[in-house]
Structures are given as C-alpha cells and as structure tokens.
XYZ file of C-alpha atoms in Angstrom:
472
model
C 141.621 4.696 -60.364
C 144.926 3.239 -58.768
C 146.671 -0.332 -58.523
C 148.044 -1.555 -55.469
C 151.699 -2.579 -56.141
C 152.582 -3.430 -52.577
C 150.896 -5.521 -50.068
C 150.197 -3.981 -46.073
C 152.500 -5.445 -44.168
C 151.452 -5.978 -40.008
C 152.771 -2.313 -39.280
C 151.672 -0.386 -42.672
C 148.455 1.696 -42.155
C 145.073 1.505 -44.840
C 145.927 3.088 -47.722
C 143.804 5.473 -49.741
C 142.825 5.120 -53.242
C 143.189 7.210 -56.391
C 145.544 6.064 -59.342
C 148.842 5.980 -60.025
C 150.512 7.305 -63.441
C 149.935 4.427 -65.308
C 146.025 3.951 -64.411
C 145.509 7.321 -65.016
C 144.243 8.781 -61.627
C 144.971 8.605 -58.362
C 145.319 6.855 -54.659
C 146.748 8.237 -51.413
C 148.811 6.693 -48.140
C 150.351 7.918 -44.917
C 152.788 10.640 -43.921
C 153.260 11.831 -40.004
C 151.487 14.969 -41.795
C 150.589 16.073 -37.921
C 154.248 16.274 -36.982
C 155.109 17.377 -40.068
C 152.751 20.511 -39.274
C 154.451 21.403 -36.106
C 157.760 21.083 -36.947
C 157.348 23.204 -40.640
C 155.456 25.564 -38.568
C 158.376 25.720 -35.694
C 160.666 26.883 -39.377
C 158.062 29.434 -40.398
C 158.677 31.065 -36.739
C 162.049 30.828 -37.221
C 161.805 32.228 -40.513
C 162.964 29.523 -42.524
C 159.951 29.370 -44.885
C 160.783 28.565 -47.961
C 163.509 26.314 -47.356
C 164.250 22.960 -48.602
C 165.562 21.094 -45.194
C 168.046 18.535 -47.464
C 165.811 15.588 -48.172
C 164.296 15.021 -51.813
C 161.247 15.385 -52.556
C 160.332 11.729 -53.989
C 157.308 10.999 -55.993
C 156.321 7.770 -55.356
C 155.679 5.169 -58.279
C 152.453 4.229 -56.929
C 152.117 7.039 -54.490
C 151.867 4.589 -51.618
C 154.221 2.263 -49.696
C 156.227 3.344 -46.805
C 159.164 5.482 -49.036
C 156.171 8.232 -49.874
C 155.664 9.061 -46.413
C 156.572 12.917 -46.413
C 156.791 12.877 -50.061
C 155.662 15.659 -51.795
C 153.054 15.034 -54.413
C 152.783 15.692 -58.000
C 149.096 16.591 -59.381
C 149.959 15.111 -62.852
C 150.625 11.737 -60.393
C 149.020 9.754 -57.966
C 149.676 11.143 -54.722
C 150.236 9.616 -51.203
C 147.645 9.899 -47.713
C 146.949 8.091 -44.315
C 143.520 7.509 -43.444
C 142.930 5.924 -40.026
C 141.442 6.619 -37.108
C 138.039 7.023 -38.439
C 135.742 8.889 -36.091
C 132.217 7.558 -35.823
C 129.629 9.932 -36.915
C 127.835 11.143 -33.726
C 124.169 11.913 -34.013
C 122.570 14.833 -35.027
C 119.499 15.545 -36.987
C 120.298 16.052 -41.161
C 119.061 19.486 -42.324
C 117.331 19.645 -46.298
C 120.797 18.925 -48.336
C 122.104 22.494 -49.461
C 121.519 21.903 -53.501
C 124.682 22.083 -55.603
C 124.055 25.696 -57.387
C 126.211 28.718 -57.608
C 125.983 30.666 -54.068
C 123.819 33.733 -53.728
C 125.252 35.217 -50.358
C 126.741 38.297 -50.611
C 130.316 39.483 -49.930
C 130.547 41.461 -46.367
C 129.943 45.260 -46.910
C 129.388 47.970 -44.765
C 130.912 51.014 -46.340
C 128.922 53.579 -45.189
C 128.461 52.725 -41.711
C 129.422 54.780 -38.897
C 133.153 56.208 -38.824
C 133.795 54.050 -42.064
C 135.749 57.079 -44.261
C 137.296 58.383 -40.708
C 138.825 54.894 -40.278
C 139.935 54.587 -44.134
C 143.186 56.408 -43.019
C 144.222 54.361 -40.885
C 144.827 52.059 -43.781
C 148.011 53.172 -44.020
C 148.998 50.994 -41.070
C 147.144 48.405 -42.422
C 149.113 45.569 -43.863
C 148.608 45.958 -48.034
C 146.265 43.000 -49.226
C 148.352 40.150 -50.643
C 145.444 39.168 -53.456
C 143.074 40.393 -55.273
C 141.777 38.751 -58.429
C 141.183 40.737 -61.374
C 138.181 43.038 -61.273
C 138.560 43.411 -57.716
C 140.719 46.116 -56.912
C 138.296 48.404 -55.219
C 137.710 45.663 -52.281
C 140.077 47.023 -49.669
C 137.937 49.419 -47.907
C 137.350 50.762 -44.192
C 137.940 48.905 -41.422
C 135.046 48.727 -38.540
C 135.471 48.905 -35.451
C 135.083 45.638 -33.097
C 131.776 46.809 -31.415
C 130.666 48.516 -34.764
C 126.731 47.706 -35.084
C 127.263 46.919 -38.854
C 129.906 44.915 -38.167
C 128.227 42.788 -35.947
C 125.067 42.533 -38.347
C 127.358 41.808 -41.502
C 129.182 39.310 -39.517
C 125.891 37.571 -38.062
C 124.704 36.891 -41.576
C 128.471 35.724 -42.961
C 128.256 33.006 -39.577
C 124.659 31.933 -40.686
C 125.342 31.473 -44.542
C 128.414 29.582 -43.770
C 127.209 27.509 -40.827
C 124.336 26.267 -43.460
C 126.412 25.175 -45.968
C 126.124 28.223 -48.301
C 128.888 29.724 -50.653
C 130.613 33.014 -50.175
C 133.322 34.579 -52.992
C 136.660 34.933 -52.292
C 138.001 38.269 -53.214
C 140.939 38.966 -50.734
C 143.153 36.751 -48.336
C 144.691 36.870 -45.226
C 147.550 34.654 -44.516
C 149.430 33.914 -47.889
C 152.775 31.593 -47.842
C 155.687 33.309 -46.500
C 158.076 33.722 -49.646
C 155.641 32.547 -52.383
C 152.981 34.598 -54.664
C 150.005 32.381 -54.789
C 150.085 30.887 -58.357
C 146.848 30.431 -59.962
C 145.279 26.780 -59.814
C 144.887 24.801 -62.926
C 143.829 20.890 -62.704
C 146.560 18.515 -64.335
C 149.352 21.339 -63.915
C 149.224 22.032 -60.299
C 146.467 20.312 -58.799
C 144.918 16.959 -59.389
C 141.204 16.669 -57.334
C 139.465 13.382 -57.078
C 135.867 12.282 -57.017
C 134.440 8.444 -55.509
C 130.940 7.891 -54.920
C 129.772 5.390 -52.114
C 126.330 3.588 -52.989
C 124.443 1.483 -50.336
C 121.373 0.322 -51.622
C 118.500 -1.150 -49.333
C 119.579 -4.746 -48.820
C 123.125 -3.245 -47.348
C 124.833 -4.279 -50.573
C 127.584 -1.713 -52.364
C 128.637 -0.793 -55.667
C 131.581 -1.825 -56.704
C 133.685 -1.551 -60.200
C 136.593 -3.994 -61.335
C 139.305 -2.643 -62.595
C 140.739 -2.457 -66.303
C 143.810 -1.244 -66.250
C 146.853 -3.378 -67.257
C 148.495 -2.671 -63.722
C 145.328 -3.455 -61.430
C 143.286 -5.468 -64.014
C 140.771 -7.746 -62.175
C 140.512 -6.298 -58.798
C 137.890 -4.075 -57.346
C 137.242 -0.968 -55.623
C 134.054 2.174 -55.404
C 133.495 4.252 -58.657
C 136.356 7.266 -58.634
C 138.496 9.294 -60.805
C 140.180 12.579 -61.388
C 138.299 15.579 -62.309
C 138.629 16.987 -65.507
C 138.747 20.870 -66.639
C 135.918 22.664 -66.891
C 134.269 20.098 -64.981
C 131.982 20.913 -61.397
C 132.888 18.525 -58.666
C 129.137 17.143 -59.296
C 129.474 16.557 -62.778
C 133.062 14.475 -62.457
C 131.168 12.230 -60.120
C 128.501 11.401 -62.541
C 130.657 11.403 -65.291
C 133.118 8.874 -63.390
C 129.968 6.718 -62.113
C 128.714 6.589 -65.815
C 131.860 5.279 -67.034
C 132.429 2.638 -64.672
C 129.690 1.273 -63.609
C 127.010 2.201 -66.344
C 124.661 4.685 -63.909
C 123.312 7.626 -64.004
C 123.348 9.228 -60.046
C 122.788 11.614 -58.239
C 124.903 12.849 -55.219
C 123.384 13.072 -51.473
C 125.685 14.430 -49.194
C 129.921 14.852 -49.154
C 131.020 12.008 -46.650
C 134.637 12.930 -46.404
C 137.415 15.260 -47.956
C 141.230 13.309 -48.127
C 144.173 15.363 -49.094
C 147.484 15.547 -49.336
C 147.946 19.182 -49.353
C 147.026 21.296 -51.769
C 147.556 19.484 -54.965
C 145.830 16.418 -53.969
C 142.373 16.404 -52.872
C 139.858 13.271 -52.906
C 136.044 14.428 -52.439
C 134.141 11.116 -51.172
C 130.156 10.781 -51.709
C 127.111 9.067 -50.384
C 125.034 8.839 -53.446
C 122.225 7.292 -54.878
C 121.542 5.558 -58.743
C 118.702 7.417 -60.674
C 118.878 5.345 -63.896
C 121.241 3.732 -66.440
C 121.909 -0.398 -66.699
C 124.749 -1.726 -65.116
C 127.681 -2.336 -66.647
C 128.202 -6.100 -67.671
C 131.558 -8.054 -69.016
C 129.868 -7.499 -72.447
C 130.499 -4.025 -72.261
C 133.763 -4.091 -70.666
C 136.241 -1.101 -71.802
C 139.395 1.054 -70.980
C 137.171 2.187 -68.007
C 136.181 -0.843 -66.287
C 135.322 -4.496 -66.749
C 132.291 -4.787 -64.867
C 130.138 -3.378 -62.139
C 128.214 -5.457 -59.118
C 126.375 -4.805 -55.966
C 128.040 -6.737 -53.204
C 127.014 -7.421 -49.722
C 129.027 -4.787 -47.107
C 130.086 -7.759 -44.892
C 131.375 -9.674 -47.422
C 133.241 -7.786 -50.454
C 134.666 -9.693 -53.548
C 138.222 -10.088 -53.620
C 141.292 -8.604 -54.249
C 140.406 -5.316 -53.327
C 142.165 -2.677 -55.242
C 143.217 -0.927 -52.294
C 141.780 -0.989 -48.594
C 141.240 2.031 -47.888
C 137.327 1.592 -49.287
C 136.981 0.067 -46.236
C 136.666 2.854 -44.080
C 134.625 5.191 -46.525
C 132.054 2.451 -46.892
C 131.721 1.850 -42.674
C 131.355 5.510 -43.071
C 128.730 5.714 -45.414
C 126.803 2.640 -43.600
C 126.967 4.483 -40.167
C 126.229 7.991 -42.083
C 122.760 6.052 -43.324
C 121.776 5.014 -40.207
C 122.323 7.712 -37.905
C 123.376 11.485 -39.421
C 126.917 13.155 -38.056
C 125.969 15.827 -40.072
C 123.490 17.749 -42.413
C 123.851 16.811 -45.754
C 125.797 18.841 -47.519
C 126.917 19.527 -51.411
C 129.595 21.968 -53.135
C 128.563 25.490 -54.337
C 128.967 26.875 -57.462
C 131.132 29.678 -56.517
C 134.814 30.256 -58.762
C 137.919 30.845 -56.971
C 141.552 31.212 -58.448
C 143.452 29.648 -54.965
C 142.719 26.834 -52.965
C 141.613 28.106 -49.869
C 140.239 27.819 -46.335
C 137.823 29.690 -45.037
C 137.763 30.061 -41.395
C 135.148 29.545 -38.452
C 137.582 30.045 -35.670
C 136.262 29.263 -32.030
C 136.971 30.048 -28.856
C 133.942 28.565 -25.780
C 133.732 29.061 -22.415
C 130.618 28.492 -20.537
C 128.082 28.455 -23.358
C 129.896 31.570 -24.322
C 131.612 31.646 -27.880
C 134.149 33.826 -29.710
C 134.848 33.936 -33.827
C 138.017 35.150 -34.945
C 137.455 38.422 -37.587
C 139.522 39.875 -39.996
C 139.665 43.426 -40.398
C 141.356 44.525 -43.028
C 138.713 45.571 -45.899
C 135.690 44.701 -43.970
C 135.122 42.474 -40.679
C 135.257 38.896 -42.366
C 135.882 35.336 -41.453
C 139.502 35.200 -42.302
C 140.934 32.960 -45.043
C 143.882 31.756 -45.517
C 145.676 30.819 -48.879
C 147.716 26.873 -49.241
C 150.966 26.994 -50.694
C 152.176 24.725 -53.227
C 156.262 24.538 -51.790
C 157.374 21.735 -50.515
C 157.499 22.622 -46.615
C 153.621 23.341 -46.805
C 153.015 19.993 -48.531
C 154.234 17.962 -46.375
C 152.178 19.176 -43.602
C 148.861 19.011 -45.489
C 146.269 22.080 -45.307
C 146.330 22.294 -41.526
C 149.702 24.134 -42.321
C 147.752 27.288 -44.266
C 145.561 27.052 -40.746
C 148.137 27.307 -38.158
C 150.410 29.736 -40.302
C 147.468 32.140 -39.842
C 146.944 31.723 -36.504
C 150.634 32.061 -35.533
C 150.354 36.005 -36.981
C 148.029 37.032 -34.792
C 148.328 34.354 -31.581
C 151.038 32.932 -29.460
C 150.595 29.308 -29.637
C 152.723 27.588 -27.777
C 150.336 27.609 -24.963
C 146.965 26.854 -27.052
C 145.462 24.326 -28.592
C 143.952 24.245 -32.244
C 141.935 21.648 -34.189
C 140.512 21.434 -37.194
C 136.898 19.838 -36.382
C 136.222 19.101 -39.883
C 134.311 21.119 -42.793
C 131.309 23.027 -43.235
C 131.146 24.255 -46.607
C 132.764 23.621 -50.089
C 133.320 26.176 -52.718
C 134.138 25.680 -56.728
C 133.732 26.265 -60.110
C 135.963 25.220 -62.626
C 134.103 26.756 -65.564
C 135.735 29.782 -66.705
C 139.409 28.391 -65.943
C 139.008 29.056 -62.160
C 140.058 25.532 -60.606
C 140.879 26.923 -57.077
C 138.379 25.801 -54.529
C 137.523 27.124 -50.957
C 137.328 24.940 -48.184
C 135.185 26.388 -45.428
C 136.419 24.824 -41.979
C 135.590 25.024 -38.305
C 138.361 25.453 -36.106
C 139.130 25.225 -32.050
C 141.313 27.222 -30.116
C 141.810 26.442 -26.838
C 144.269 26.996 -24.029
C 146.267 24.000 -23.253
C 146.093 24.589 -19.638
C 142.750 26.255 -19.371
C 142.538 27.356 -15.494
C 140.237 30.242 -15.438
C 140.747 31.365 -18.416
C 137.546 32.629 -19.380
C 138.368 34.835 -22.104
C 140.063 34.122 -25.318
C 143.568 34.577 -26.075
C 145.180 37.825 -26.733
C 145.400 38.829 -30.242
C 148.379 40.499 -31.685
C 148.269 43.794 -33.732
C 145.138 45.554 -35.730
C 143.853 42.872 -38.428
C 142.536 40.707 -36.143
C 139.582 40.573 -33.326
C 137.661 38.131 -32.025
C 134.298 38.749 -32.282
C 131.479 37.740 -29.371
C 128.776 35.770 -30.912
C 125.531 37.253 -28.830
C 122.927 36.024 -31.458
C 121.518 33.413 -29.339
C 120.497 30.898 -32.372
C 123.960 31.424 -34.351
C 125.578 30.343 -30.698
C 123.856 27.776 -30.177
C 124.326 26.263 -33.356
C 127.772 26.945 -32.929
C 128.210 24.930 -29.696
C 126.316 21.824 -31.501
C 128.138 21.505 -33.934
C 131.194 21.785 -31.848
C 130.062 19.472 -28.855
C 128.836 16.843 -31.503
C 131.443 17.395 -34.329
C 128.787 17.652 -36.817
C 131.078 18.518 -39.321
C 132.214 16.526 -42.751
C 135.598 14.754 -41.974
C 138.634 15.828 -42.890
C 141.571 12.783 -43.367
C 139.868 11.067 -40.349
C-alpha cells in the first residue's frame, strides 16, 4: 500500500496508488510519458538508443510529487504514474468472463504447407530471431507466403483466440530494444506488479481498508499490494484482500492496467466477496487496521491517495453498463514482459492486421526494455519502436486502444507477462487512402481480414473501444 506525503496542489494531477519503500508496496503519479514516447522514439531513429540524455534518473521517496515526473522507477520501490482523463466505458454487451486457467491455444504452425521447405532458404535473408527461450530452438521455421491458404487459416484462428481473451505462448519476438539483450524478469529484482480489487456491493457502498503503516497510519484506500513470487496475478489479489480486509473473493473482470513501464505494473479488479468476516479494530495488524463498506458518494476521510477515485467511477459505470467483456489473466509463463500485437488498419468496413513473418505468419510481439530511455516513455515505446522498423511514421497515426488479453505465470520462476493489445494505424491525413501503409522489407505484411465474423468483431471493438484501459 502507499502513504501520501504531499498534498495536490490546484495544478498537480490524481495520483495513483501503490506504496512507497517504507509501506512496503507501491503507488504511481504523472510523467508527460506521451511526449516522452515521441521524443525517445525521434533518438531511436536517430540511433541514439541507449543513451542517457544528461538528466538523473531520480527515484522518488514516495514515488509521487511533481520531482518524479520522468523519473525512472525502481521495482524494489514505489514507482510514479498519471492517471487522468478517464474514458467512460461505452456500451457493449459482456461475453461469459474467460476463466483464469492456463491457455490451451496453440502456437501458429504450418510447416508443411505449400512451398514451406522451398521458402526455408530464403531464411538466410531473414533477420536471425533475437529470443528464444530454452527448449525452443527449433521454432524458426518457413516463412509463408502473404496469400498462403495456411497462413490465412493459422492466422484466422490466432485473431479469434486472442480477440476472446484466450492465451497464446510466447516463444520468439520481434522488435527487441536497440542495444539491450532482454534480461529475464524476476519480481522484487526487476519488476514490481501490483494487484487492487474494487468491490461495489448492492446498496452502491465500497470496500475500503485503513491503513497501518507508521507513514500512512489512519487513512484509507481499496485493498492492494505487490505480488509476490510464485504467486498468479489471481492469487495476489485474494491473498492481498484476505489480509486487509478479512475476505475471501473472487475476481470478475480486469477494470484497468496502470504502468509505468515495464517494471511497474498495477492490475485493477472488479470483484466480488465469497466469504470470510470483515476485518474489525480487534483484529487490527501490520496489514491493516480495519475494513468498512462505505457509500460511493460519500467516502471516509483522509484518503490515502486519490487516485481510487477514478478506479471506483470506473467500476460503478463498468456495473451498470459493460465497455467490455469480462475478462481474466491466463495461465500461460513467459520470461519477458511483452506485448502482443492486434495491429489495425480500416477503411470502409474493410480491415488489415499487421503479420510477422519470420518463423510462421504471427501477430507480432514486441519485447519492453528495462533502460532508462524506454522507461520513461512507458510500454507504448516497445509499440512504436516496432512499428518504426517496418513503417514510416511521420505521416500516420497510432494508438493504443487498450487491452485484450493478459498472459502470466509466475510458477516455475517465469515472472514475465504478455500484454495482448489492440492497436490503430492510421494516416494522419487520410484523403483517399484506401489501402494501408507501405511496409518496409520481408518480415512484415499486413494481412486482409476476409472472415466476415473475425471483421466484424474487429470493427466493434474498435468503433466502441471495448477494450480494458490502459493508464486512461
């Protein structure tokens, strides 16, 4: 959990909550992360990456106040992020949650289709693959050809799984950091990942914890923590929720994911109580003093932090009127943090997906680095670093709409996680541009979507942003 040591002043934005080194988690504040992206980027081009640009990397007491913004964050700290600007959740029907279990889709294959060992020569053109965990080294294989039938059936069923929330293993990447070798993640060294559970319960009241530790003592704020090794992303929530406020629960749906790059992610629930007693004073401890249900228009005071505010409008609007299906992590381990792309390109009910070729025709992913000039511009910079090898893009557009999927497992010492995202490209100054932009060189296509229920799934979820938020 985290203490607030400073109060907002009229031209401060909410802060986000974790904990700061002496509470023993973690909370998160602003940084001009989107300027930050552009301008990092504008080094990479200039091949700069790598490069420290003079300033010092400060880490924040609290990890909040205006001297973190652009700070880069330690995961064994708490770690600064903006959140404002909260989109409302537009409507859209909620799917059946997809279940917290390990994923059962299968990698993209297609070795024997047609041409496949003709094409496996032209490999040597082929830029080498920049990761491959152990066990893996037979995954580069042929590369298919665009219009390739198998191709376009492997790909189909990829789109599907990942559109509904289903897991997919990560055995290659893409885009790696320019000048960095992809260490492997491990919580409390390099990454710190946080849980907080929003509960509403039918008389629009919320669950809230007070605070124990010596620096925030007293004030309140939703159940959260840091995740521990070995730990899934479900069971740190009910762990955290146990602790605090005495329940047992049971997670509905991932509201939100906050981050501040790589090593700092928040993961932000709707969930629901299934047993336990709430915690009293009586059993006040090192974890909390109490526990309460409080009406949503009227919260007790001093709030630990305000950033609550915004997750709990989000959970109340959630309730009453879906932005998205419901969706839960997967089970699936993963040695990098990650991001999976769902590309787009649209054009009069017509829609493109950017493929990667090298192995097999695959959504492309794209590996965060841990050095400084990719922290300060948050996971968007793994996004646009890929983009820029294979587009121009001073003339386009891209967005991240927001996330479709989440991948982990933490089990067997594995505590990367993939981050499956949809993303828009679009020309800035569209004309008649009817077709998508040209790609550069051979490890990149984009790929027609002509499966008339995968497209039009596609274009809902785009027109209606029914995707979970990212730092919105």
């Amino acid at each position: 959990m985290v203490c607030l040591r400073q109060k907002l002043d009229s031209r401060s934005k909410p802060r986000a909550r974790g904990r700061p080194r002496a509470c023993n988690d973690d909370i998160i504040v602003g940084t001009g992360a989107d300027k930050c992206a552009r301008e990092e980027l504008a080094w990479l081009a200039a091949g700069c990456a790598g490069k420290e640009r003079g300033e010092t990397d400060t880490e924040a007491e609290a990890g909040r106040g205006p001297h973190c913004q652009g700070a880069v964050p330690s995961p064994l700290t708490d770690c600064p992020r903006p959140f404002t600007d909260w989109p409302r959740p537009t409507v859209t029907d909620a799917s059946q949650p997809i279940r917290a279990g390990r994923g059962d889709a299968q990698p993209i294959s297609g070795q024997g289709s047609p041409g496949a060992s003709a094409l496996r020569a032209r490999l040597a053109r082929v830029r080498r693959g920049r990761f491959i965990p152990p066990g893996l080294a037979g995954l580069r294989g042929a590369r298919l050809l665009p219009g390739d039938p198998m191709a376009s059936e492997d790909l189909a069923g990829t789109l599907a799984a990942v559109l509904g929330g289903r897991g997919l293993r990560v055995q290659s990447y893409d885009s790696g950091p320019a000048g960095e070798t992809p260490a492997q993640v491990r919580l409390r060294k390099n990454v710190c990942y946080v849980v907080l559970a929003v509960f509403l319960n039918e008389q629009d009241e919320v669950l809230l914890i007070q605070e124990a530790k010596k620096e925030c003592r007293g004030s309140w704020y939703l159940p959260a923590g840091r995740m521990e090794p070995r730990e899934t992303i479900v069971e740190a929530l009910q762990r955290e929720v146990k602790e605090e406020a005495g329940l047992q629960c049971e997670p509905l749906t991932l509201l939100s994911v906050e981050e501040r790059g790589p090593s700092w992610i928040r993961f932000v629930f709707l969930a629901r109580p299934t047993g336990g007693i709430l915690k009293t004073p009586k059993e006040a401890d090192a974890e909390s003093l109490q526990a309460g249900w409080y009406p949503r228009t009227s919260l007790p005071t001093p709030l630990r932090a305000h950033d609550i505010l915004h997750l709990i409008e989000l959970a109340a609007q959630y309730r009453q009127r879906a932005g998205h299906p419901l969706l839960l992590p997967q089970e699936l381990p993963c040695s990098l943090v990650c991001q999976r792309l769902v590309a787009t390109f649209t054009s009069v009910q017509t829609v493109w997906v950017l493929v990667g070729t090298v192995g097999m025709p695959h959504l492309p992913i794209t590996a965060c680095g841990f050095a400084p000039i990719e922290q300060r511009g948050g996971i968007k910079m793994a996004v646009l670093r890929l983009l820029q090898e294979c587009l121009t893009l001073h003339h386009l557009a891209v967005e991240t709409k927001g996330l479709l999927g989440l991948q982990h497992l933490g089990k067997d010492q594995t505590d990367g996680l993939c981050l499956n995202v949809l993303v828009t490209v679009a020309f800035r100054n569209p004309g008649i541009q009817n077709e998508p932009p040209k790609v550069r060189g051979e490890n990149f296509f984009w790929w027609k979507v002509v499966e008339e229920d995968l497209q039009s799934q596609l274009l809902q979820r785009l027109q209606e942003s029914s995707v979970v938020p990212i730092n919105r």
